[in-house]
Amino acid sequence: MIKVSINGYGTIGKRVADAVLKQPDMELVGVAKTSPNYEAMVAFKRNMRIYVPEENKEKFISAGIEPAGNISDMIEESDVIVDATPNGVGAEYKKIYVEKGKPALFQGGEKSNVGEISFSALCNYDEAIGKKYVRVVSCNTTAMLRTICTTSKVSPVKKVRGTVIRRAADPKEYKKGPINALVPDPASVPSHHAKDVNTVLKDLDIVTMAVISPTNLMHVHLLDMETEREVRREEILEQLLSTPRIVVVPGKAGINSTAELVELARDLGRERNDMPEVMVFEDSVQTKGKEVFLMYAVHQESIVVPENVDAVRAVSGMSKSIDLTNASLGIRK
Ligand code: NAD
């Protein structure tokens, strides 16, 4: 059993913790919390061990949460640490992981040099096996890479021009905005997403632009990809349909928006309305000569969860586990 702990129990951390609990070959050591808020209380009630900063122990005890130890103890007791702390904090923790000789995963908000490799299960899984420090790329980059590497199976993608319509905040983030504006992010070209895709697909000619939109449900991407040879729409659709972690949303389903996709997740009884698959709108998939056009939606809170589970196995030296991860998480295909 791989002993896994979660440092940073927020949007991503809590989902990865639940995913770890579902793995037949993993054991959740516990989760690190810095303050005894509602998330800590729920995790404690669910019998997760809570590790806290030494100086905050009393606060947790007063709130009725008996800490299992401090964060350093948690790292010590783990085989792998999934760091899902806020942007930049993971790089600080890396010093401790290195000092204690523990493999660790980092998230997309960290600079790419925090890991030995930036990871995308459908693009460079094998290269990550046996590495000690792996950065799972961000939600937007994960979705783009899944889509590009899948299209490349039909004919190698040479060039990508993409537009990212970003959700402004996660549902719990009540202080973030905008609420009445579309904000170019940034009002210059390219957006950082292209550079992040290049951390995995180093030679790809890619330019992205991004706009923040006042919504909190999902991102939407509009991609224009150029392939090596002329491709047919049917070939692309067939490849998308047969690829794990990508769902083709049929035109006849009457789903025209991210609101309805989240309603679908609710109707399916998905935990937390999660949808870790890239949701490609079937009618948006078109080809013209060597160009492939498509649009898809990205559930930012959950898309990186299966990649984190795969990456735990990769840093543990285990072979590719996409099918095992998908089956354990109830992910289609
Ligand atoms: P979050 O704010 O929801 O969660 C971060 C958690 O870390 C919080 O619970 C916070 O209390 C805790 N924390 C803060 N300082 C800490 C410390 N010193 N020690 C231990 N815990 C500490 O953030 P998030 O959205 O889960 O993002 C985490 C990482 O995942 C970031 O790199 C982010 O860029 C990336 N990411 C986020 C999303 C998303 O849409 N939310 C998607 C993909 C990747």
mmCIF file of C-alpha atoms and ligand atoms in Angstrom, residues 6-15 32-35 37 39 51 53 71 74 83-90 92-93 97 106-110 136-140 142 167 169-170 172-173 176 219 299-305 308, ligand 1:
data_model
loop_
_atom_site.group_PDB
_atom_site.id
_atom_site.type_symbol
_atom_site.label_atom_id
_atom_site.label_comp_id
_atom_site.label_asym_id
_atom_site.label_seq_id
_atom_site.Cartn_x
_atom_site.Cartn_y
_atom_site.Cartn_z
ATOM 1 C CA ILE A 6 -2.490 15.612 1.439
ATOM 2 C CA ASN A 7 -0.867 18.912 2.302
ATOM 3 C CA GLY A 8 -3.377 21.693 1.569
ATOM 4 C CA TYR A 9 -6.920 20.442 2.055
ATOM 5 C CA GLY A 10 -8.822 22.876 -0.201
ATOM 6 C CA THR A 11 -10.648 22.557 -3.522
ATOM 7 C CA ILE A 12 -8.108 20.180 -5.062
ATOM 8 C CA GLY A 13 -6.758 18.585 -1.868
ATOM 9 C CA LYS A 14 -10.118 17.383 -0.540
ATOM 10 C CA ARG A 15 -10.965 15.777 -3.866
ATOM 11 C CA ALA A 32 -2.897 18.910 6.754
ATOM 12 C CA LYS A 33 -5.030 21.847 7.856
ATOM 13 C CA THR A 34 -3.818 25.193 9.123
ATOM 14 C CA SER A 35 -7.073 26.391 10.731
ATOM 15 C CA ASN A 37 -12.602 25.623 9.875
ATOM 16 C CA GLU A 39 -13.493 21.750 6.111
ATOM 17 C CA TYR A 51 -2.178 17.165 10.949
ATOM 18 C CA PRO A 53 1.094 23.366 12.454
ATOM 19 C CA ILE A 71 2.603 18.554 9.466
ATOM 20 C CA MET A 74 2.539 13.657 8.484
ATOM 21 C CA ASP A 83 0.898 19.118 -2.142
ATOM 22 C CA ALA A 84 -2.246 21.107 -2.986
ATOM 23 C CA THR A 85 -1.384 24.253 -1.067
ATOM 24 C CA PRO A 86 -1.968 27.686 -2.666
ATOM 25 C CA ASN A 87 0.272 28.912 -5.504
ATOM 26 C CA GLY A 88 3.870 29.267 -4.375
ATOM 27 C CA VAL A 89 3.427 27.603 -0.977
ATOM 28 C CA GLY A 90 4.235 24.185 -2.431
ATOM 29 C CA GLU A 92 8.361 26.362 0.116
ATOM 30 C CA TYR A 93 7.265 22.930 1.353
ATOM 31 C CA TYR A 97 10.038 17.025 1.312
ATOM 32 C CA PHE A 106 2.754 19.687 -6.863
ATOM 33 C CA GLN A 107 -0.125 21.456 -8.606
ATOM 34 C CA GLY A 108 -0.322 23.719 -11.631
ATOM 35 C CA GLY A 109 -0.185 26.942 -9.621
ATOM 36 C CA GLU A 110 3.466 26.241 -8.818
ATOM 37 C CA VAL A 136 0.450 18.030 -12.242
ATOM 38 C CA VAL A 137 -0.370 20.829 -14.696
ATOM 39 C CA SER A 138 -3.324 23.171 -14.115
ATOM 40 C CA CYS A 139 -6.950 22.488 -14.990
ATOM 41 C CA ASN A 140 -6.793 24.423 -18.274
ATOM 42 C CA THR A 142 -4.675 19.352 -18.384
ATOM 43 C CA ARG A 167 -14.289 30.892 -14.760
ATOM 44 C CA ALA A 169 -13.720 31.848 -9.171
ATOM 45 C CA ASP A 170 -14.500 28.480 -7.686
ATOM 46 C CA LYS A 172 -16.683 28.625 -2.573
ATOM 47 C CA GLU A 173 -14.647 31.754 -3.356
ATOM 48 C CA LYS A 176 -13.341 36.900 -5.973
ATOM 49 C CA HIS A 219 -14.013 26.953 -18.146
ATOM 50 C CA HIS A 299 -14.656 21.360 -14.596
ATOM 51 C CA GLN A 300 -11.785 23.155 -12.932
ATOM 52 C CA GLU A 301 -12.360 21.721 -9.459
ATOM 53 C CA SER A 302 -12.057 18.073 -10.459
ATOM 54 C CA ILE A 303 -10.269 17.617 -13.798
ATOM 55 C CA VAL A 304 -6.800 17.199 -12.252
ATOM 56 C CA VAL A 305 -7.898 14.594 -9.663
ATOM 57 C CA ASN A 308 -2.929 13.271 -9.307
HETATM 58 P P1 NAD B 1 -7.505 26.254 -2.088
HETATM 59 O O1 NAD B 1 -7.255 27.626 -1.588
HETATM 60 O O2 NAD B 1 -8.912 25.811 -2.295
HETATM 61 O O3 NAD B 1 -6.811 25.205 -1.116
HETATM 62 C C1 NAD B 1 -5.545 25.389 -0.583
HETATM 63 C C2 NAD B 1 -5.543 24.833 0.834
HETATM 64 O O4 NAD B 1 -4.225 24.922 1.368
HETATM 65 C C3 NAD B 1 -6.479 25.601 1.775
HETATM 66 O O5 NAD B 1 -7.240 24.674 2.503
HETATM 67 C C4 NAD B 1 -5.499 26.354 2.694
HETATM 68 O O6 NAD B 1 -6.021 26.520 3.982
HETATM 69 C C5 NAD B 1 -4.325 25.391 2.706
HETATM 70 N N1 NAD B 1 -3.054 26.021 3.096
HETATM 71 C C6 NAD B 1 -2.675 27.326 2.944
HETATM 72 N N2 NAD B 1 -1.432 27.503 3.428
HETATM 73 C C7 NAD B 1 -1.017 26.299 3.903
HETATM 74 C C8 NAD B 1 0.159 25.852 4.540
HETATM 75 N N3 NAD B 1 1.182 26.678 4.759
HETATM 76 N N4 NAD B 1 0.244 24.543 4.910
HETATM 77 C C9 NAD B 1 -0.774 23.680 4.671
HETATM 78 N N5 NAD B 1 -1.932 24.057 4.089
HETATM 79 C C10 NAD B 1 -2.042 25.346 3.700
HETATM 80 O O7 NAD B 1 -6.648 26.113 -3.429
HETATM 81 P P2 NAD B 1 -6.916 25.130 -4.635
HETATM 82 O O8 NAD B 1 -7.872 25.778 -5.573
HETATM 83 O O9 NAD B 1 -7.188 23.756 -4.149
HETATM 84 O O10 NAD B 1 -5.492 25.212 -5.362
HETATM 85 C C11 NAD B 1 -4.388 24.454 -4.924
HETATM 86 C C12 NAD B 1 -3.432 24.255 -6.079
HETATM 87 O O11 NAD B 1 -4.122 23.575 -7.132
HETATM 88 C C13 NAD B 1 -2.903 25.553 -6.699
HETATM 89 O O12 NAD B 1 -1.610 25.314 -7.199
HETATM 90 C C14 NAD B 1 -3.857 25.774 -7.864
HETATM 91 O O13 NAD B 1 -3.303 26.577 -8.874
HETATM 92 C C15 NAD B 1 -4.071 24.350 -8.325
HETATM 93 N N6 NAD B 1 -5.305 24.120 -9.075
HETATM 94 C C16 NAD B 1 -6.477 24.705 -8.712
HETATM 95 C C17 NAD B 1 -7.612 24.476 -9.466
HETATM 96 C C18 NAD B 1 -8.919 25.134 -9.140
HETATM 97 O O14 NAD B 1 -9.679 25.385 -10.042
HETATM 98 N N7 NAD B 1 -9.224 25.399 -7.915
HETATM 99 C C19 NAD B 1 -7.570 23.624 -10.566
HETATM 100 C C20 NAD B 1 -6.362 22.982 -10.875
HETATM 101 C C21 NAD B 1 -5.228 23.256 -10.132
#
